[in-house]
mmCIF file of C-alpha atoms in Angstrom:
data_model
loop_
_atom_site.group_PDB
_atom_site.id
_atom_site.type_symbol
_atom_site.label_atom_id
_atom_site.label_comp_id
_atom_site.label_asym_id
_atom_site.label_seq_id
_atom_site.Cartn_x
_atom_site.Cartn_y
_atom_site.Cartn_z
ATOM 1 C CA MET A 1 66.820 -49.670 20.270
ATOM 2 C CA SER A 2 65.454 -49.519 16.699
ATOM 3 C CA TYR A 3 63.034 -46.831 15.570
ATOM 4 C CA LEU A 4 60.268 -49.470 15.382
ATOM 5 C CA GLU A 5 60.887 -50.430 19.017
ATOM 6 C CA THR A 6 60.704 -46.757 19.988
ATOM 7 C CA THR A 7 57.418 -46.461 18.088
ATOM 8 C CA HIS A 8 56.075 -49.554 19.875
ATOM 9 C CA ASP A 9 56.906 -48.041 23.275
ATOM 10 C CA VAL A 10 55.355 -44.666 22.416
ATOM 11 C CA TYR A 11 52.041 -46.262 21.476
ATOM 12 C CA LYS A 12 52.125 -48.756 24.342
ATOM 13 C CA GLU A 13 52.230 -45.765 26.683
ATOM 14 C CA ALA A 14 49.514 -44.024 24.657
ATOM 15 C CA ALA A 15 47.299 -47.086 25.081
ATOM 16 C CA LEU A 16 47.852 -47.275 28.834
ATOM 17 C CA THR A 17 47.525 -43.518 29.386
ATOM 18 C CA PRO A 18 45.486 -41.795 26.655
ATOM 19 C CA ASP A 19 47.257 -38.647 25.474
ATOM 20 C CA VAL A 20 44.989 -36.235 23.605
ATOM 21 C CA GLY A 21 46.895 -34.842 20.623
ATOM 22 C CA LEU A 22 49.883 -37.132 21.235
ATOM 23 C CA CYS A 23 51.226 -36.972 17.705
ATOM 24 C CA CYS A 24 48.502 -35.746 15.428
ATOM 25 C CA THR A 25 45.702 -33.371 14.764
ATOM 26 C CA THR A 26 42.220 -34.484 15.691
ATOM 27 C CA ASN A 27 40.407 -36.642 13.147
ATOM 28 C CA PRO A 28 36.981 -35.559 11.982
ATOM 29 C CA ILE A 29 34.303 -37.070 14.200
ATOM 30 C CA TRP A 30 31.639 -38.393 11.874
ATOM 31 C CA GLU A 31 28.098 -37.148 12.452
ATOM 32 C CA LEU A 32 25.974 -40.024 11.160
ATOM 33 C CA PRO A 33 22.474 -41.112 12.177
ATOM 34 C CA GLY A 34 22.712 -43.407 15.178
ATOM 35 C CA LEU A 35 26.518 -43.241 15.434
ATOM 36 C CA LYS A 36 27.956 -42.115 18.770
ATOM 37 C CA ILE A 37 31.713 -42.016 19.358
ATOM 38 C CA PRO A 38 32.634 -42.717 23.012
ATOM 39 C CA LYS A 39 34.719 -40.031 24.669
ATOM 40 C CA ILE A 40 37.577 -42.453 25.336
ATOM 41 C CA MET A 41 37.844 -43.176 21.608
ATOM 42 C CA GLN A 42 38.076 -39.463 20.906
ATOM 43 C CA GLU A 43 40.823 -39.108 23.518
ATOM 44 C CA MET A 44 42.758 -41.929 21.818
ATOM 45 C CA ASN A 45 42.253 -40.425 18.383
ATOM 46 C CA TYR A 46 45.829 -40.643 17.073
ATOM 47 C CA GLY A 47 45.278 -39.768 13.417
ATOM 48 C CA CYS A 48 45.972 -36.808 11.130
ATOM 49 C CA GLY A 49 42.839 -36.927 8.957
ATOM 50 C CA SER A 50 40.073 -39.353 8.080
ATOM 51 C CA THR A 51 40.153 -42.580 6.101
ATOM 52 C CA VAL A 52 36.380 -43.078 6.318
ATOM 53 C CA HIS A 53 34.598 -42.053 3.097
ATOM 54 C CA ALA A 54 31.033 -43.195 2.509
ATOM 55 C CA ARG A 55 31.527 -43.561 -1.252
ATOM 56 C CA ASP A 56 34.210 -46.217 -0.624
ATOM 57 C CA LEU A 57 31.982 -48.236 1.669
ATOM 58 C CA THR A 58 28.963 -49.376 -0.336
ATOM 59 C CA ASN A 59 27.746 -52.993 -0.596
ATOM 60 C CA ASN A 60 29.166 -54.198 2.729
ATOM 61 C CA PRO A 61 32.863 -54.186 1.834
ATOM 62 C CA LYS A 62 35.359 -56.340 3.689
ATOM 63 C CA MET A 63 37.620 -53.836 5.463
ATOM 64 C CA LEU A 64 41.098 -53.862 6.979
ATOM 65 C CA TYR A 65 42.506 -51.191 9.278
ATOM 66 C CA VAL A 66 46.167 -51.304 10.306
ATOM 67 C CA GLY A 67 47.172 -49.509 13.510
ATOM 68 C CA VAL A 68 43.939 -49.576 15.507
ATOM 69 C CA GLY A 69 44.431 -46.622 17.849
ATOM 70 C CA GLY A 70 41.504 -46.397 20.247
ATOM 71 C CA GLY A 71 39.144 -48.018 17.764
ATOM 72 C CA MET A 72 37.353 -44.901 16.545
ATOM 73 C CA GLU A 73 37.818 -45.467 12.822
ATOM 74 C CA LEU A 74 37.108 -49.176 13.263
ATOM 75 C CA LEU A 75 33.754 -48.224 14.784
ATOM 76 C CA GLN A 76 33.094 -45.824 11.905
ATOM 77 C CA PHE A 77 33.935 -48.530 9.346
ATOM 78 C CA ALA A 78 31.681 -51.026 11.152
ATOM 79 C CA TYR A 79 28.801 -48.568 10.707
ATOM 80 C CA PHE A 80 28.923 -49.429 7.000
ATOM 81 C CA ASN A 81 29.326 -53.213 7.423
ATOM 82 C CA ARG A 82 27.312 -54.558 10.325
ATOM 83 C CA GLN A 83 28.401 -58.155 9.917
ATOM 84 C CA LYS A 84 30.478 -60.431 12.094
ATOM 85 C CA GLY A 85 34.107 -59.968 11.151
ATOM 86 C CA GLY A 86 33.262 -57.388 8.494
ATOM 87 C CA VAL A 87 36.158 -55.241 9.702
ATOM 88 C CA VAL A 88 39.632 -56.493 10.643
ATOM 89 C CA GLY A 89 41.839 -54.358 12.869
ATOM 90 C CA ILE A 90 45.540 -55.199 13.099
ATOM 91 C CA ASP A 91 48.070 -53.780 15.547
ATOM 92 C CA VAL A 92 51.486 -54.858 16.790
ATOM 93 C CA VAL A 93 50.939 -53.304 20.258
ATOM 94 C CA ASP A 94 49.106 -55.662 22.642
ATOM 95 C CA GLU A 95 48.081 -52.818 24.936
ATOM 96 C CA MET A 96 46.455 -50.915 22.079
ATOM 97 C CA LEU A 97 44.454 -53.986 21.041
ATOM 98 C CA GLU A 98 43.279 -54.471 24.621
ATOM 99 C CA ALA A 99 42.336 -50.801 24.947
ATOM 100 C CA SER A 100 40.275 -51.039 21.764
ATOM 101 C CA ARG A 101 38.474 -54.135 23.056
ATOM 102 C CA LYS A 102 37.480 -52.222 26.196
ATOM 103 C CA ASN A 103 36.428 -49.204 24.135
ATOM 104 C CA PHE A 104 34.160 -51.381 21.986
ATOM 105 C CA ILE A 105 32.241 -52.394 25.118
ATOM 106 C CA GLU A 106 31.528 -48.703 25.707
ATOM 107 C CA ALA A 107 30.617 -48.300 22.038
ATOM 108 C CA GLU A 108 28.095 -51.137 22.350
ATOM 109 C CA ALA A 109 26.453 -49.357 25.274
ATOM 110 C CA GLN A 110 26.087 -46.129 23.282
ATOM 111 C CA ASN A 111 25.209 -47.635 19.884
ATOM 112 C CA PRO A 112 22.359 -50.191 19.892
ATOM 113 C CA TRP A 113 23.272 -51.311 16.343
ATOM 114 C CA PHE A 114 26.915 -52.086 17.169
ATOM 115 C CA LYS A 115 28.335 -55.412 18.324
ATOM 116 C CA SER A 116 32.013 -55.967 19.117
ATOM 117 C CA GLU A 117 31.943 -59.053 16.899
ATOM 118 C CA PHE A 118 31.650 -56.766 13.871
ATOM 119 C CA VAL A 119 35.392 -56.088 14.335
ATOM 120 C CA ASP A 120 38.114 -58.746 14.510
ATOM 121 C CA LEU A 121 41.079 -57.384 16.457
ATOM 122 C CA VAL A 122 44.248 -59.250 15.486
ATOM 123 C CA LYS A 123 47.857 -59.048 16.685
ATOM 124 C CA GLY A 124 49.963 -58.416 13.613
ATOM 125 C CA ASP A 125 52.626 -56.423 11.855
ATOM 126 C CA ALA A 126 52.068 -53.953 9.017
ATOM 127 C CA LEU A 127 55.183 -55.355 7.335
ATOM 128 C CA ASN A 128 53.820 -58.906 7.312
ATOM 129 C CA LEU A 129 50.025 -58.914 7.373
ATOM 130 C CA ASN A 130 48.427 -62.213 8.357
ATOM 131 C CA VAL A 131 45.631 -61.659 5.826
ATOM 132 C CA PRO A 132 44.961 -63.752 2.674
ATOM 133 C CA ASP A 133 45.810 -62.437 -0.782
ATOM 134 C CA ASN A 134 43.064 -60.574 -2.683
ATOM 135 C CA SER A 135 40.614 -60.693 0.238
ATOM 136 C CA ILE A 136 40.025 -57.044 1.205
ATOM 137 C CA ASP A 137 37.826 -54.432 -0.497
ATOM 138 C CA VAL A 138 39.003 -51.380 1.470
ATOM 139 C CA ALA A 139 42.228 -51.181 3.502
ATOM 140 C CA ALA A 140 43.202 -48.158 5.558
ATOM 141 C CA GLN A 141 45.898 -46.669 7.752
ATOM 142 C CA ASN A 142 46.018 -43.321 9.501
ATOM 143 C CA CYS A 143 49.289 -41.615 10.401
ATOM 144 C CA LEU A 144 51.268 -44.870 10.323
ATOM 145 C CA PHE A 145 53.108 -45.159 7.024
ATOM 146 C CA ASN A 146 54.941 -41.851 7.522
ATOM 147 C CA ILE A 147 56.738 -43.457 10.457
ATOM 148 C CA PHE A 148 58.407 -46.109 8.299
ATOM 149 C CA LYS A 149 61.818 -45.666 6.739
ATOM 150 C CA ALA A 150 62.108 -46.275 2.997
ATOM 151 C CA GLU A 151 62.571 -50.045 2.887
ATOM 152 C CA ASP A 152 59.943 -50.694 5.537
ATOM 153 C CA LEU A 153 57.501 -48.326 3.798
ATOM 154 C CA LYS A 154 58.007 -50.320 0.608
ATOM 155 C CA LYS A 155 57.178 -53.547 2.481
ATOM 156 C CA ALA A 156 54.097 -52.062 4.165
ATOM 157 C CA ILE A 157 52.652 -50.784 0.884
ATOM 158 C CA ALA A 158 53.403 -54.090 -0.868
ATOM 159 C CA GLU A 159 51.521 -55.937 1.879
ATOM 160 C CA MET A 160 48.467 -53.707 1.457
ATOM 161 C CA TYR A 161 48.594 -54.219 -2.307
ATOM 162 C CA ARG A 162 48.805 -57.994 -1.817
ATOM 163 C CA VAL A 163 45.726 -58.303 0.401
ATOM 164 C CA LEU A 164 43.480 -56.017 -1.673
ATOM 165 C CA LYS A 165 41.090 -57.423 -4.248
ATOM 166 C CA PRO A 166 41.434 -56.142 -7.829
ATOM 167 C CA HIS A 167 40.108 -52.547 -7.887
ATOM 168 C CA GLY A 168 40.226 -52.488 -4.086
ATOM 169 C CA LYS A 169 41.209 -49.261 -2.328
ATOM 170 C CA LEU A 170 43.952 -48.362 0.111
ATOM 171 C CA VAL A 171 42.804 -45.221 1.934
ATOM 172 C CA MET A 172 45.391 -43.289 3.916
ATOM 173 C CA SER A 173 46.121 -40.150 5.866
ATOM 174 C CA ASP A 174 49.726 -39.142 6.540
ATOM 175 C CA PRO A 175 51.849 -36.053 7.212
ATOM 176 C CA THR A 176 53.928 -34.781 4.281
ATOM 177 C CA CYS A 177 56.627 -32.146 3.964
ATOM 178 C CA GLU A 178 57.971 -30.399 0.883
ATOM 179 C CA GLN A 179 61.023 -28.951 2.641
ATOM 180 C CA PRO A 180 64.250 -30.914 3.192
ATOM 181 C CA MET A 181 64.909 -32.075 6.748
ATOM 182 C CA ASN A 182 68.377 -32.420 8.223
ATOM 183 C CA ASP A 183 69.783 -35.785 9.289
ATOM 184 C CA THR A 184 69.325 -34.994 12.979
ATOM 185 C CA LEU A 185 65.582 -34.687 12.474
ATOM 186 C CA ARG A 186 65.350 -37.664 10.152
ATOM 187 C CA ASN A 187 67.264 -39.899 12.567
ATOM 188 C CA ASP A 188 65.391 -38.840 15.715
ATOM 189 C CA GLU A 189 63.463 -42.023 16.530
ATOM 190 C CA ARG A 190 60.964 -40.371 18.855
ATOM 191 C CA LEU A 191 60.139 -37.567 16.410
ATOM 192 C CA ARG A 192 59.603 -40.219 13.748
ATOM 193 C CA ALA A 193 57.308 -42.143 16.102
ATOM 194 C CA LEU A 194 55.418 -38.897 16.758
ATOM 195 C CA CYS A 195 54.627 -38.577 13.029
ATOM 196 C CA LEU A 196 56.924 -35.628 12.379
ATOM 197 C CA SER A 197 60.381 -36.389 11.036
ATOM 198 C CA GLY A 198 59.342 -39.180 8.652
ATOM 199 C CA SER A 199 57.164 -36.886 6.539
ATOM 200 C CA LEU A 200 57.912 -37.225 2.805
ATOM 201 C CA PRO A 201 57.243 -34.846 -0.104
ATOM 202 C CA ILE A 202 53.955 -35.693 -1.809
ATOM 203 C CA ALA A 203 55.686 -36.762 -5.035
ATOM 204 C CA GLU A 204 57.835 -39.307 -3.171
ATOM 205 C CA TYR A 205 54.825 -40.578 -1.220
ATOM 206 C CA VAL A 206 52.837 -41.064 -4.433
ATOM 207 C CA LYS A 207 55.780 -42.718 -6.204
ATOM 208 C CA ALA A 208 56.042 -45.300 -3.426
ATOM 209 C CA LEU A 209 52.407 -46.217 -4.135
ATOM 210 C CA THR A 210 52.711 -46.382 -7.902
ATOM 211 C CA ASP A 211 55.987 -48.343 -7.642
ATOM 212 C CA ALA A 212 53.973 -50.984 -5.764
ATOM 213 C CA GLY A 213 51.605 -51.264 -8.727
ATOM 214 C CA PHE A 214 48.656 -49.034 -7.818
ATOM 215 C CA GLY A 215 47.336 -47.723 -11.151
ATOM 216 C CA THR A 216 45.136 -44.914 -9.808
ATOM 217 C CA ILE A 217 45.969 -42.427 -7.070
ATOM 218 C CA GLU A 218 43.507 -39.871 -5.673
ATOM 219 C CA ILE A 219 44.714 -37.022 -3.467
ATOM 220 C CA ARG A 220 41.533 -36.150 -1.639
ATOM 221 C CA ALA A 221 42.685 -33.485 0.814
ATOM 222 C CA ARG A 222 45.756 -31.478 1.755
ATOM 223 C CA LYS A 223 45.727 -29.588 5.052
ATOM 224 C CA PRO A 224 48.059 -27.742 7.454
ATOM 225 C CA TYR A 225 49.484 -30.023 10.147
ATOM 226 C CA ARG A 226 52.507 -28.930 12.200
ATOM 227 C CA ILE A 227 55.444 -26.529 12.444
ATOM 228 C CA LEU A 228 58.938 -27.554 13.482
ATOM 229 C CA ASN A 229 60.623 -24.398 14.746
ATOM 230 C CA PRO A 230 64.248 -23.762 15.756
ATOM 231 C CA LYS A 231 63.304 -22.986 19.367
ATOM 232 C CA ASN A 232 61.897 -26.442 19.992
ATOM 233 C CA TYR A 233 63.421 -28.753 17.388
ATOM 234 C CA PRO A 234 66.930 -29.371 16.003
ATOM 235 C CA THR A 235 66.485 -27.279 12.865
ATOM 236 C CA GLU A 236 67.884 -23.926 11.763
ATOM 237 C CA GLU A 237 64.808 -23.046 9.732
ATOM 238 C CA LEU A 238 61.093 -23.234 10.276
ATOM 239 C CA ILE A 239 59.635 -26.382 8.675
ATOM 240 C CA TYR A 240 55.983 -26.569 7.619
ATOM 241 C CA ILE A 241 54.307 -29.997 7.618
ATOM 242 C CA GLU A 242 50.960 -30.789 5.994
ATOM 243 C CA SER A 243 48.708 -33.837 6.115
ATOM 244 C CA ILE A 244 47.151 -35.433 3.060
ATOM 245 C CA GLU A 245 44.332 -37.900 2.536
ATOM 246 C CA VAL A 246 45.003 -40.301 -0.325
ATOM 247 C CA ALA A 247 43.313 -43.293 -1.951
ATOM 248 C CA ALA A 248 45.447 -45.753 -3.917
ATOM 249 C CA ILE A 249 43.346 -48.039 -6.112
ATOM 250 C CA LYS A 250 44.480 -51.485 -7.245
ATOM 251 C CA ASP A 251 43.636 -50.784 -10.870
ATOM 252 C CA PRO A 252 45.796 -52.226 -13.655
ATOM 253 C CA MET A 253 48.742 -49.969 -14.411
ATOM 254 C CA PRO A 254 48.055 -48.115 -17.711
ATOM 255 C CA LYS A 255 50.688 -48.501 -20.417
ATOM 256 C CA ASP A 256 51.403 -44.775 -20.274
ATOM 257 C CA GLY A 257 51.723 -44.685 -16.485
ATOM 258 C CA PRO A 258 49.433 -44.229 -13.485
ATOM 259 C CA CYS A 259 46.446 -41.892 -13.304
ATOM 260 C CA ILE A 260 47.225 -39.458 -10.484
ATOM 261 C CA PHE A 261 44.455 -37.066 -9.489
ATOM 262 C CA THR A 262 45.717 -33.936 -7.720
ATOM 263 C CA GLY A 263 42.575 -31.857 -8.142
ATOM 264 C CA LYS A 264 43.058 -30.509 -11.661
ATOM 265 C CA ALA A 265 40.143 -29.734 -13.974
ATOM 266 C CA ALA A 266 39.737 -28.858 -17.642
ATOM 267 C CA ILE A 267 37.163 -26.383 -18.973
ATOM 268 C CA TYR A 268 36.349 -26.149 -22.668
ATOM 269 C CA TYR A 269 35.023 -22.738 -23.739
ATOM 270 C CA GLY A 270 35.182 -22.946 -27.545
ATOM 271 C CA ASP A 271 32.547 -22.517 -30.268
ATOM 272 C CA GLN A 272 31.253 -26.116 -30.307
ATOM 273 C CA ASP A 273 28.987 -27.872 -27.815
ATOM 274 C CA TYR A 274 31.833 -30.112 -26.698
ATOM 275 C CA PHE A 275 35.442 -31.072 -27.347
ATOM 276 C CA ASP A 276 36.460 -34.718 -27.868
ATOM 277 C CA ASP A 277 40.189 -35.466 -27.788
ATOM 278 C CA LYS A 278 39.536 -38.953 -29.277
ATOM 279 C CA GLU A 279 41.353 -40.432 -26.258
ATOM 280 C CA GLY A 280 38.284 -40.966 -24.080
ATOM 281 C CA HIS A 281 37.920 -37.428 -22.750
ATOM 282 C CA VAL A 282 34.861 -35.395 -23.743
ATOM 283 C CA LEU A 283 34.673 -31.845 -22.411
ATOM 284 C CA LEU A 284 31.210 -30.292 -22.489
ATOM 285 C CA LYS A 285 31.232 -26.565 -23.099
ATOM 286 C CA ASN A 286 31.707 -24.544 -19.915
ATOM 287 C CA GLN A 287 31.511 -27.676 -17.732
ATOM 288 C CA PRO A 288 34.583 -28.385 -15.559
ATOM 289 C CA LEU A 289 35.847 -31.945 -15.875
ATOM 290 C CA ALA A 290 38.129 -33.466 -13.234
ATOM 291 C CA ILE A 291 41.241 -34.835 -14.924
ATOM 292 C CA CYS A 292 44.331 -36.715 -13.831
ATOM 293 C CA ASP A 293 47.706 -35.043 -14.178
ATOM 294 C CA LYS A 294 48.557 -37.212 -17.182
ATOM 295 C CA THR A 295 45.443 -36.040 -19.066
ATOM 296 C CA ALA A 296 46.133 -32.452 -18.013
ATOM 297 C CA ASN A 297 49.560 -32.634 -19.636
ATOM 298 C CA ALA A 298 48.145 -34.199 -22.801
ATOM 299 C CA LEU A 299 45.480 -31.519 -23.158
ATOM 300 C CA ALA A 300 47.974 -28.748 -22.438
ATOM 301 C CA ASN A 301 50.256 -30.112 -25.160
ATOM 302 C CA LEU A 302 47.467 -29.555 -27.696
ATOM 303 C CA LYS A 303 48.123 -25.823 -27.181
ATOM 304 C CA ARG A 304 44.492 -24.919 -27.811
ATOM 305 C CA ASP A 305 43.231 -21.441 -26.943
ATOM 306 C CA ASP A 306 39.805 -22.739 -25.868
ATOM 307 C CA ILE A 307 40.706 -25.177 -23.081
ATOM 308 C CA TYR A 308 41.656 -24.018 -19.599
ATOM 309 C CA ILE A 309 43.622 -26.358 -17.294
ATOM 310 C CA SER A 310 43.441 -25.475 -13.603
ATOM 311 C CA GLU A 311 46.314 -25.836 -11.173
ATOM 312 C CA SER A 312 46.300 -28.738 -8.688
ATOM 313 C CA THR A 313 43.976 -28.069 -5.781
ATOM 314 C CA PHE A 314 45.011 -31.296 -4.018
ATOM 315 C CA HIS A 315 41.342 -32.021 -3.463
ATOM 316 C CA TYR A 316 39.553 -34.698 -5.460
ATOM 317 C CA ASP A 317 36.128 -36.185 -4.742
ATOM 318 C CA GLY A 318 35.538 -38.529 -7.660
ATOM 319 C CA GLY A 319 34.380 -38.510 -11.244
ATOM 320 C CA GLY A 320 36.241 -37.089 -14.182
ATOM 321 C CA CYS A 321 38.253 -38.448 -17.032
ATOM 322 C CA CYS A 322 39.268 -41.955 -16.010
#
């Protein structure tokens, strides 16, 4: 049995018998006017963060969500686009699609504004999306891509890039791990399906996105996730896993490489009212400016004694240099 078949079986069972906390931490439950999340959706909440950000969802964007779970994030996305077929949900597991359809009936009963027709549920594969090129404004996946091995991850990201419109966003949440894992962990198909042993270092995760052509990467959150300990897992050392929330934007790739925001800021505190590096970055005196890592390096190389560059916070909420 391949690791993808194991993953299919794990989530088939999770669809038939909801398992609270099956593989992931609990997603944030949005508190929005008139939005009620049915209990069954919360019980089938198999994500490790949130991919729903209001600033991504203006002007009724066409949205795609891959790996539907119990439908909770699909319902949250539909809140921002109340049109027939405004959101497309794709999953390879028939039982998960059927569970989501049933959950949407409950969502209709609790949310007068919601209609199941707002979401198209489609049988499909993340590695071969049956979606037209350049047709999606915002695509998302939650705790799915970490399951894929390298070549399949490359295919899944390339598919998301293909279907996005220019300047469209791929919004993701996945576990990451900065420590090396032994081959026993990496090759354990069930642990991979449970969103544990496929966790990559952040730098490798980001490189997979920029290799696909995404010109701007935003790391929006970085949070504790899980511990693999020697008593319960095949490892001789304790392994700490985090989850990150990331947006990859289909911007043109700059000639000097991608803009990767990891939560750095620059503060100018010199004698003038502002500092202009003549490269498009103006720092007002004593006003922090969010900057990408590339700009941070360029400013640091100026070796000025009146500009402070912060360390990465791995939290970015928009604005800044680019």
